[in-house]
PDB file of C-alpha atoms in Angstrom:
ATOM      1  CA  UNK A   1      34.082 -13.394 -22.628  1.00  0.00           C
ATOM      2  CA  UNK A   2      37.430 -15.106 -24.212  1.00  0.00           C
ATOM      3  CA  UNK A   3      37.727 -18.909 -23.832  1.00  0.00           C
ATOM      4  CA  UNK A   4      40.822 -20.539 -24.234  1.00  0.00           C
ATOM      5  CA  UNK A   5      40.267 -24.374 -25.696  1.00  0.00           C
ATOM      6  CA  UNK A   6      42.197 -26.834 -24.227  1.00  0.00           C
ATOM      7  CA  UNK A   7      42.493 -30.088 -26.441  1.00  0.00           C
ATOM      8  CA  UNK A   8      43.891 -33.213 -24.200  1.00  0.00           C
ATOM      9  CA  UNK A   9      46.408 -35.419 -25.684  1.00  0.00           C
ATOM     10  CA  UNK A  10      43.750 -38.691 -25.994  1.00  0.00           C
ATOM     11  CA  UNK A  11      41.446 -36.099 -28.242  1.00  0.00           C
ATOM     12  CA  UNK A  12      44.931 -35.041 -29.924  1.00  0.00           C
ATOM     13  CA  UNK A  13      45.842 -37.980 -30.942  1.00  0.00           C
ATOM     14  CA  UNK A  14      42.782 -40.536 -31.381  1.00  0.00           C
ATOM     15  CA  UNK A  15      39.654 -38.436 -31.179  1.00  0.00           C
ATOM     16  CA  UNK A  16      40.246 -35.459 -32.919  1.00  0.00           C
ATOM     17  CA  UNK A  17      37.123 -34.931 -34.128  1.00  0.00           C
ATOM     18  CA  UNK A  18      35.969 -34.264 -30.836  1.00  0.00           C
ATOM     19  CA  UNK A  19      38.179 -31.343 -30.313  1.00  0.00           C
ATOM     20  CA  UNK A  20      37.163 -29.939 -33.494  1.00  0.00           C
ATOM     21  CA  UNK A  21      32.901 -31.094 -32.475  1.00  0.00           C
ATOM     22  CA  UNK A  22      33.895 -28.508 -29.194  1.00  0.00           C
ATOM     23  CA  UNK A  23      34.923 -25.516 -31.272  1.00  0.00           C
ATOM     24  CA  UNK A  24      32.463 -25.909 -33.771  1.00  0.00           C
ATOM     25  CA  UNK A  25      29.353 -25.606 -31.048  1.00  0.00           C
ATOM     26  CA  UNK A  26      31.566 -23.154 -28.969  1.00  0.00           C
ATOM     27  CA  UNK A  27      31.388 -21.247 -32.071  1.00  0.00           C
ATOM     28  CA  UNK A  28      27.914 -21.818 -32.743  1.00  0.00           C
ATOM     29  CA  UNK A  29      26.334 -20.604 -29.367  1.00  0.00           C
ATOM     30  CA  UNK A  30      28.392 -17.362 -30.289  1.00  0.00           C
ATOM     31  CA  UNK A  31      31.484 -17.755 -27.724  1.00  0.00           C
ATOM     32  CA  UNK A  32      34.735 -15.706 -28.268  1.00  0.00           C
ATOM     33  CA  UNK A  33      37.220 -19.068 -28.716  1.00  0.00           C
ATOM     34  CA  UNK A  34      40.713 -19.518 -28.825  1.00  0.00           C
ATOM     35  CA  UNK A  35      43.008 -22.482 -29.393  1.00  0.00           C
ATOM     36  CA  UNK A  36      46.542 -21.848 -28.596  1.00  0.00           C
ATOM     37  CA  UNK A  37      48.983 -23.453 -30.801  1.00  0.00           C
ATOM     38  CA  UNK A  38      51.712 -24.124 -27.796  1.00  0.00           C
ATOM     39  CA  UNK A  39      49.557 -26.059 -25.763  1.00  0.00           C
ATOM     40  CA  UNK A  40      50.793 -29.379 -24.588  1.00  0.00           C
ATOM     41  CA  UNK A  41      49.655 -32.268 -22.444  1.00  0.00           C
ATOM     42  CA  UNK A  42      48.525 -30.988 -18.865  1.00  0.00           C
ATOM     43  CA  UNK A  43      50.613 -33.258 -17.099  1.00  0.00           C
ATOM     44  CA  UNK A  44      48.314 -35.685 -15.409  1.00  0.00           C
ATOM     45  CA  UNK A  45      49.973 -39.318 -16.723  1.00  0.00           C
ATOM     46  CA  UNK A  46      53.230 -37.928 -15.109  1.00  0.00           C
ATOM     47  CA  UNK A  47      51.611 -37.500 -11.580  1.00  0.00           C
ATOM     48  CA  UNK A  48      49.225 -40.182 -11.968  1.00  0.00           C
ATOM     49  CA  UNK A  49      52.500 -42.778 -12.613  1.00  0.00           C
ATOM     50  CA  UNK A  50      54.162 -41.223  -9.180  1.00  0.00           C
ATOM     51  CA  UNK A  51      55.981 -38.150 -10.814  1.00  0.00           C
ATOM     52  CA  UNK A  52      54.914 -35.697  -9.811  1.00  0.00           C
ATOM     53  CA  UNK A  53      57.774 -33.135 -10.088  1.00  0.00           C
ATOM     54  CA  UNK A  54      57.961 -34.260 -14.050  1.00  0.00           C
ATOM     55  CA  UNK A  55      54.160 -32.519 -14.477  1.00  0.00           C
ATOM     56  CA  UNK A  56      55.174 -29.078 -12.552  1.00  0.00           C
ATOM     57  CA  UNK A  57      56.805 -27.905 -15.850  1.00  0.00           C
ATOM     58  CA  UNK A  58      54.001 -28.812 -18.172  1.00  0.00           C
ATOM     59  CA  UNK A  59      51.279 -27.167 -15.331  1.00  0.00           C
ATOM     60  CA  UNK A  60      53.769 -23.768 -15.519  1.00  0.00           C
ATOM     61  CA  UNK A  61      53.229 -23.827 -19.174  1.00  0.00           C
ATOM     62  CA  UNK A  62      49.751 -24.611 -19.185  1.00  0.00           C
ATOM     63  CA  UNK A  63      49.849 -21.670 -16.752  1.00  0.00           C
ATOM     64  CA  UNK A  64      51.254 -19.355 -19.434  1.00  0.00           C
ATOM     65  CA  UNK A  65      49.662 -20.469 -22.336  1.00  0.00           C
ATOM     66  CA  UNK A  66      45.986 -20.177 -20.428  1.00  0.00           C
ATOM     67  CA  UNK A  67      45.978 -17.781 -17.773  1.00  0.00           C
ATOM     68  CA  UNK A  68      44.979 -14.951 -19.958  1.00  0.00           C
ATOM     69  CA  UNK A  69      41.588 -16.251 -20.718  1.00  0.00           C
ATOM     70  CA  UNK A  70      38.326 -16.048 -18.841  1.00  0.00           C
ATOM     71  CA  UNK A  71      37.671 -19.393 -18.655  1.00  0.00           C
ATOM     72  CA  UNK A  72      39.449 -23.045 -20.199  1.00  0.00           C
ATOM     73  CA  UNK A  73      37.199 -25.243 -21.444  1.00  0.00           C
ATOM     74  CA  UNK A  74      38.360 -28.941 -22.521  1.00  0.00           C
ATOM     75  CA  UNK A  75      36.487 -31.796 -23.893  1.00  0.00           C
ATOM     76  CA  UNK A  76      37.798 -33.878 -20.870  1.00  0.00           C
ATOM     77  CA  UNK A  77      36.179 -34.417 -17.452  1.00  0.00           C
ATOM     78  CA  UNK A  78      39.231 -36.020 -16.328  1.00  0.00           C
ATOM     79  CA  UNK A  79      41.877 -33.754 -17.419  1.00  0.00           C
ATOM     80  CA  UNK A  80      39.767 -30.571 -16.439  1.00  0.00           C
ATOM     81  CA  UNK A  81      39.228 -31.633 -13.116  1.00  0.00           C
ATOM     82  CA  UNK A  82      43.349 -32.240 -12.709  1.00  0.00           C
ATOM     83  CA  UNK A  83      43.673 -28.895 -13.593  1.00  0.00           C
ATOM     84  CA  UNK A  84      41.199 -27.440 -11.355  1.00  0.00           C
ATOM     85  CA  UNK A  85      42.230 -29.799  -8.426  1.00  0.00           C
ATOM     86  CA  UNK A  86      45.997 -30.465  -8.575  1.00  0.00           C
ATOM     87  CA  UNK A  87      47.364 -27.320  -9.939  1.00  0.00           C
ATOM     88  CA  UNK A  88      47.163 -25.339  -6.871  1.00  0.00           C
ATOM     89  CA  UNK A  89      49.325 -28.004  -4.582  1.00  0.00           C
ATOM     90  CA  UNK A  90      51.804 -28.682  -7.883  1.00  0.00           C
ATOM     91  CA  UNK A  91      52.446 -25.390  -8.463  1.00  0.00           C
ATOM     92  CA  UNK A  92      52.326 -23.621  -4.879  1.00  0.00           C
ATOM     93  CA  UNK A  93      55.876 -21.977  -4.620  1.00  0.00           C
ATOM     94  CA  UNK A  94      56.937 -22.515  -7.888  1.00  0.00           C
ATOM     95  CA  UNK A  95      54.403 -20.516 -10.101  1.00  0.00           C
ATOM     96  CA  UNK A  96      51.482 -18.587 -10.322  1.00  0.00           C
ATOM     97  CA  UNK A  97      48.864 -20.459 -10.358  1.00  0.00           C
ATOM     98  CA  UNK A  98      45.506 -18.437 -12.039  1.00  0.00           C
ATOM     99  CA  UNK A  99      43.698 -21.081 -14.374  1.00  0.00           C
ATOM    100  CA  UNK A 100      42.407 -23.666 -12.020  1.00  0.00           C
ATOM    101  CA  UNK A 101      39.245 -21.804 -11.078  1.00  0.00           C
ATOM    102  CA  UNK A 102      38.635 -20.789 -14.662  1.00  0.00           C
ATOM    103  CA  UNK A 103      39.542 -24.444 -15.583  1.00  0.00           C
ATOM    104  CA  UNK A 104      35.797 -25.876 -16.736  1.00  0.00           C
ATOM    105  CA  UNK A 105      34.522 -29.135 -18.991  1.00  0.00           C
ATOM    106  CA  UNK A 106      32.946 -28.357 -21.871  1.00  0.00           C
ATOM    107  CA  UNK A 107      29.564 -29.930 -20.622  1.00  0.00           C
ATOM    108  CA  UNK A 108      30.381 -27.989 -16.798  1.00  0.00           C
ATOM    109  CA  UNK A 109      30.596 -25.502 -18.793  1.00  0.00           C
ATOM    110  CA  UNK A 110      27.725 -25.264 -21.759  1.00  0.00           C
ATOM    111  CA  UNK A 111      25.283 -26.221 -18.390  1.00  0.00           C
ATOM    112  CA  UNK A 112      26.803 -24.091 -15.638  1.00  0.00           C
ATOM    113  CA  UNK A 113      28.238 -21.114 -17.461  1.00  0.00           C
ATOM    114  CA  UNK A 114      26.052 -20.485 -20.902  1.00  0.00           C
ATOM    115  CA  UNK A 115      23.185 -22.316 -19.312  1.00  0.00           C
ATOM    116  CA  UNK A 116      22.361 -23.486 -22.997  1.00  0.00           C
ATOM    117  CA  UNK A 117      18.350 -24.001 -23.979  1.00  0.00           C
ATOM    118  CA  UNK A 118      18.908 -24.749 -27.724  1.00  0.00           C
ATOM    119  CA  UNK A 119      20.611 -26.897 -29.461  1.00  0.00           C
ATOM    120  CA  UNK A 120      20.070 -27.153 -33.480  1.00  0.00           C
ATOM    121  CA  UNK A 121      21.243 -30.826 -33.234  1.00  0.00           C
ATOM    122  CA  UNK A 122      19.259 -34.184 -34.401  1.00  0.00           C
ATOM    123  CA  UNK A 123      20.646 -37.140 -33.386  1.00  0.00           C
ATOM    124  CA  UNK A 124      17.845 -40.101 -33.600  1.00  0.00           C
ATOM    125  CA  UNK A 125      19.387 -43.127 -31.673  1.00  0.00           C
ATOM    126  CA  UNK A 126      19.243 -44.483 -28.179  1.00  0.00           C
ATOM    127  CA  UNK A 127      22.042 -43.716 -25.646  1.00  0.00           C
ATOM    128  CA  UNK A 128      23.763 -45.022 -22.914  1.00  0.00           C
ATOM    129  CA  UNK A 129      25.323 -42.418 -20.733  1.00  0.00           C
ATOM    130  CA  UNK A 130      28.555 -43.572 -18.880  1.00  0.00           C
ATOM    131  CA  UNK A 131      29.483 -41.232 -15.930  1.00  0.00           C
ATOM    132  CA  UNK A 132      32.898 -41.234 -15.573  1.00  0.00           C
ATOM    133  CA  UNK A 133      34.734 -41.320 -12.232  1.00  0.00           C
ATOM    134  CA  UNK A 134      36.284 -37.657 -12.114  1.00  0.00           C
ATOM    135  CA  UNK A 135      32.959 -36.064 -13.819  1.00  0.00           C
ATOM    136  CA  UNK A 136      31.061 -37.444 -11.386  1.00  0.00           C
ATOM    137  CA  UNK A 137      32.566 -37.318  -8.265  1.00  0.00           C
ATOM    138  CA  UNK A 138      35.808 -34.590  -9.046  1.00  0.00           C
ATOM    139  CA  UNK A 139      33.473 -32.092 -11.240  1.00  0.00           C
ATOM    140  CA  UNK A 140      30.174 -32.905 -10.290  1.00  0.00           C
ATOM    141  CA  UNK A 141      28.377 -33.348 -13.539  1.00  0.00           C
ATOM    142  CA  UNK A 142      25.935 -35.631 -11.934  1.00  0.00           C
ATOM    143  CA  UNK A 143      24.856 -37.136  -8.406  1.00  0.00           C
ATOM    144  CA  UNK A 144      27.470 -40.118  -7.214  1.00  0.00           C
ATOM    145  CA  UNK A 145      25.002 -42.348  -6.656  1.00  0.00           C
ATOM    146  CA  UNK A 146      26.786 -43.260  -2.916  1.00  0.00           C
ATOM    147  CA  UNK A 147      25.304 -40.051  -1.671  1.00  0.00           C
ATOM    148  CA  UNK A 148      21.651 -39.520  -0.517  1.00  0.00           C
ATOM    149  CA  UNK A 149      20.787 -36.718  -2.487  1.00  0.00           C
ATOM    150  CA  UNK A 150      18.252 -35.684  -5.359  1.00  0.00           C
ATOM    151  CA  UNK A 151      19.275 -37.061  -8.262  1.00  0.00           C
ATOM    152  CA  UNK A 152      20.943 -34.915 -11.174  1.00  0.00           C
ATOM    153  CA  UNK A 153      22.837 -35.140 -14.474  1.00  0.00           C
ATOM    154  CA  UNK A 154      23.951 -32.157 -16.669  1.00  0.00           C
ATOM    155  CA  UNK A 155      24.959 -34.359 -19.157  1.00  0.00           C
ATOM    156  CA  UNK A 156      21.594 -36.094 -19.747  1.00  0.00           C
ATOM    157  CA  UNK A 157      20.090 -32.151 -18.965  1.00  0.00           C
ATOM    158  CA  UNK A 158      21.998 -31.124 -22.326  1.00  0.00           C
ATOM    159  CA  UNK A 159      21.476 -33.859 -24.435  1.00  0.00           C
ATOM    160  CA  UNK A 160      17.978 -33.721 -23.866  1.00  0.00           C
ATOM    161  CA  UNK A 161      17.984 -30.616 -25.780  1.00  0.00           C
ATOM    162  CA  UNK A 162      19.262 -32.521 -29.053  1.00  0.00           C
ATOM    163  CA  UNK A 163      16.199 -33.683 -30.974  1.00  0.00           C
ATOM    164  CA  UNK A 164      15.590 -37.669 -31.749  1.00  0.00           C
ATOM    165  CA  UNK A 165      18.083 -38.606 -29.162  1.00  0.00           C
ATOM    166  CA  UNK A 166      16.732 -41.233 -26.635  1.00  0.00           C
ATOM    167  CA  UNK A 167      18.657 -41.429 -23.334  1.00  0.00           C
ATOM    168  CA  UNK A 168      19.433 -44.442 -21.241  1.00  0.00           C
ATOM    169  CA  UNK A 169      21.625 -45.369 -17.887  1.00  0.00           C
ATOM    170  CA  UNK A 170      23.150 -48.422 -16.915  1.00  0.00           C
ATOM    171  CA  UNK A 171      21.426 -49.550 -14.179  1.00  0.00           C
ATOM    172  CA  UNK A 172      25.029 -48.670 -11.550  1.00  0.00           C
ATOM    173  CA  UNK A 173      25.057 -45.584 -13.490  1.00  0.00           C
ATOM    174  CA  UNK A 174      28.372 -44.212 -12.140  1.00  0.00           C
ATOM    175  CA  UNK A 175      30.179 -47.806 -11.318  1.00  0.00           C
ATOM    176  CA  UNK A 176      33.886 -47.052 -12.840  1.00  0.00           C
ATOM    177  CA  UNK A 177      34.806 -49.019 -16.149  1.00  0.00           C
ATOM    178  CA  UNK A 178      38.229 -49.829 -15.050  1.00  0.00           C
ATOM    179  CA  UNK A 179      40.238 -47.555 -17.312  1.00  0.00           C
ATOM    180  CA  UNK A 180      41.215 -45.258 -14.553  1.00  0.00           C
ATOM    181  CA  UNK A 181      44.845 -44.149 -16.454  1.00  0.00           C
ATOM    182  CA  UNK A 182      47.852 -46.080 -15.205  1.00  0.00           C
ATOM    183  CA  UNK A 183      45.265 -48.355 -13.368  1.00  0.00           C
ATOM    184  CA  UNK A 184      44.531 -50.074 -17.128  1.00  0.00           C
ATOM    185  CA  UNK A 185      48.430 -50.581 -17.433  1.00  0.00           C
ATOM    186  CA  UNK A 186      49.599 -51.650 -14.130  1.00  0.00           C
ATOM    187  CA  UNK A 187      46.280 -54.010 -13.367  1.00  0.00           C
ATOM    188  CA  UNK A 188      45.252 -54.739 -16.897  1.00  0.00           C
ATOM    189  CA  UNK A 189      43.254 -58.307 -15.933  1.00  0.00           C
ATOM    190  CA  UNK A 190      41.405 -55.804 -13.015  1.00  0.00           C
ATOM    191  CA  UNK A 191      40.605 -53.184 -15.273  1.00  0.00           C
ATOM    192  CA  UNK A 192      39.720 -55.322 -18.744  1.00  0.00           C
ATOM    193  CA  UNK A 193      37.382 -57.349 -16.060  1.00  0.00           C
ATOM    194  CA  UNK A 194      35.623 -54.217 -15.029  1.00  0.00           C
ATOM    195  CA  UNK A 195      35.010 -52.733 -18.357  1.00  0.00           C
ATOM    196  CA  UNK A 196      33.754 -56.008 -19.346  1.00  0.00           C
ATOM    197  CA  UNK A 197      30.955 -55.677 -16.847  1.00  0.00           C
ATOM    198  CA  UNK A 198      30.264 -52.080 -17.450  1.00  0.00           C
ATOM    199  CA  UNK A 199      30.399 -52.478 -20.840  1.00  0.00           C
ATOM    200  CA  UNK A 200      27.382 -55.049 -20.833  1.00  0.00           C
ATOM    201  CA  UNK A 201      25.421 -53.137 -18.001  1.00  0.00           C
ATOM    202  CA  UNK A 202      25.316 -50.332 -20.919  1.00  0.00           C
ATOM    203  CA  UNK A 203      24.167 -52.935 -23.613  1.00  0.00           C
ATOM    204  CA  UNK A 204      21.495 -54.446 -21.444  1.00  0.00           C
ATOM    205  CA  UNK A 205      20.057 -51.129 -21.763  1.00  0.00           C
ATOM    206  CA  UNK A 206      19.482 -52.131 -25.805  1.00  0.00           C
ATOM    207  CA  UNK A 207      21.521 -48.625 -26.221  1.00  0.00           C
ATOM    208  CA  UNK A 208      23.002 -48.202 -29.657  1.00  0.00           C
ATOM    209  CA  UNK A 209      25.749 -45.811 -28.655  1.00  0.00           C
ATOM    210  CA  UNK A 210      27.804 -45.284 -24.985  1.00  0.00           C
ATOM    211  CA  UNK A 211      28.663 -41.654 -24.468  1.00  0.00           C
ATOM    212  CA  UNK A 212      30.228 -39.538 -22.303  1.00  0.00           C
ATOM    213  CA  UNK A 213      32.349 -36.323 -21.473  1.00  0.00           C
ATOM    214  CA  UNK A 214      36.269 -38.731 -21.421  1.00  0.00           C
ATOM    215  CA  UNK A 215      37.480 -40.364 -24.618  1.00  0.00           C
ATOM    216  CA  UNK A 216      39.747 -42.330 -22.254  1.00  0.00           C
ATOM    217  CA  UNK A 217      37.016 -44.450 -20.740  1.00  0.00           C
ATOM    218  CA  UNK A 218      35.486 -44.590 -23.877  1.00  0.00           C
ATOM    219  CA  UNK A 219      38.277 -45.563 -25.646  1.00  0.00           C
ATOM    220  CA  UNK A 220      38.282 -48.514 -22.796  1.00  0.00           C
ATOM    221  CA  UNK A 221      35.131 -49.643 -23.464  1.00  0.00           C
ATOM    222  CA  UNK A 222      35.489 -49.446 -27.134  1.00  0.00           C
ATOM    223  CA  UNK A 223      38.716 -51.632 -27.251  1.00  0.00           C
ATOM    224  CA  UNK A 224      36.711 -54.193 -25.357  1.00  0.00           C
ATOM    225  CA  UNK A 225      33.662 -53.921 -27.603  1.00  0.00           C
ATOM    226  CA  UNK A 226      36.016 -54.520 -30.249  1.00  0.00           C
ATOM    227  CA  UNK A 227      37.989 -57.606 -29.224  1.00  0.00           C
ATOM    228  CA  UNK A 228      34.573 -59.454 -27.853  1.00  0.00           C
ATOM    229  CA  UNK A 229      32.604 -58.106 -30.755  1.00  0.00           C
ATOM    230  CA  UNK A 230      30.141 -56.479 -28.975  1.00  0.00           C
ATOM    231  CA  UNK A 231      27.525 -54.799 -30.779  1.00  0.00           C
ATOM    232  CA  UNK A 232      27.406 -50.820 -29.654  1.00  0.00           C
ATOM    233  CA  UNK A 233      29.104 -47.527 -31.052  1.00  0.00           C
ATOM    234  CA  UNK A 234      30.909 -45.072 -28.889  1.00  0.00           C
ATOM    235  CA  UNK A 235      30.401 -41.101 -29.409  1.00  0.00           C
ATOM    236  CA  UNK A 236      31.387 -38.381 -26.838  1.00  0.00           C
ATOM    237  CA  UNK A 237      28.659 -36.495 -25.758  1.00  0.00           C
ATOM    238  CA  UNK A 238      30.156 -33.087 -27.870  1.00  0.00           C
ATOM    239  CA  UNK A 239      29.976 -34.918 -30.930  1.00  0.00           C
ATOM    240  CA  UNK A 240      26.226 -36.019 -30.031  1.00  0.00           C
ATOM    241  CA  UNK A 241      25.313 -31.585 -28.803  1.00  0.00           C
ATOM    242  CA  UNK A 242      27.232 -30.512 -32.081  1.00  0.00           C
ATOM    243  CA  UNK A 243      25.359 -32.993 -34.876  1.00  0.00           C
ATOM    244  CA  UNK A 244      24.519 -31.178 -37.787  1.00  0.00           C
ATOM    245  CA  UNK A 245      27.494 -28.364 -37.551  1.00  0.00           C
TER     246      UNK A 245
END
């Protein structure tokens, strides 16, 4: 089994030490990895923002960079699921389209896929995990809590494998934090509002970090944390299964 890593442009460019957490535990738990050099953004703030047609040449590449692999895996709920979900309409006509339905998240994937047992991580400290809107409901990493069925979580599944780590909900446990791409920009007073209130719904929990599979929300939430001086760290759940790598 080949995977093909797929870094997102937020873990690019701010986080990446995330990117690098993902290959080091992909490496670890003995998976045949790949990063390839040409890969570029996967076009989802181009048809978030209404253009559409502007993200049908980045999909085509991501299409020919990827589609040799048996499955992508990316350290991004968000960007994963607009691969898995968008491709197929953006590219019908166009392009072959072959990497949406290998097209994973690295937790989707450690759970679903390698159905990990073991992780050689310690990471003593309480945690707050923050479901993001297109893990939850796009990807299905855990139960959207507007649906009356038995609760799950793969995220909190996995990190309960990581010794000394402590793990925590907010008590709306998948309530977005307002970041939500061009929704931040265009409706910044909206979206710094609801952050504000997710972000304290995760410190009421006396949580010392905020994790989770998208370095965009975090990055939200950590921005806020910042200007009010809130007391909490952020850490994306990779980081948290790959301590000690």
């Amino acid at each position: 089994m080949q995977i093909g890593l797929f870094v997102p442009c937020y873990v690019d460019a701010v986080f990446p030490e995330v990117g690098v957490a993902t290959y080091k535990l992909l490496k670890y738990l003995g998976v045949n990895v790949d990063y390839p050099m040409k890969q570029t953004c996967c076009g989802q703030p181009m048809a978030n923002a209404g253009f559409e047609q502007k993200a049908v040449p980045l999909a085509a590449h991501f299409e020919d960079i990827f589609q040799g692999y048996d499955y992508v895996v990316a350290p991004s709920a968000s960007c994963a699921a607009f691969v898995k979900l968008n491709y197929p309409r953006l590219l019908e006509g166009k392009h072959a389209c072959q990497t949406s339905d290998k097209m994973m998240d690295v937790c989707e994937f450690l759970h679903d896929v390698l159905k990990v047992e073991k992780l050689p991580g310690v990471f003593p400290h309480k945690v707050s995990i923050h479901n993001s809107c297109h893990g939850v409901r796009e990807l299905h990493l855990s139960s959207p809590s507007e649906l009356n069925i038995p609760r799950f979580s793969k995220i909190r599944d996995l990190l309960s494998l990581v010794e000394g780590v402590t793990v925590v909900e907010p008590e709306r446990i998948d309530e977005c934090c307002g970041f939500g791409g061009m929704f931040s920009i265009e409706e910044p007073e909206v979206s710094v509002q609801m952050g504000t209130e997710k972000l304290d719904s995760h410190i009421a929990t006396g949580a010392e970090y905020i994790t989770g599979p998208d370095s965009s929300c975090l990055m939200h939430l950590q921005g806020i944390a910042r200007r009010q001086n809130k007391p909490i760290e952020f850490i994306h759940v990779v980081q948290i299964l790959a301590a000690g790598l």
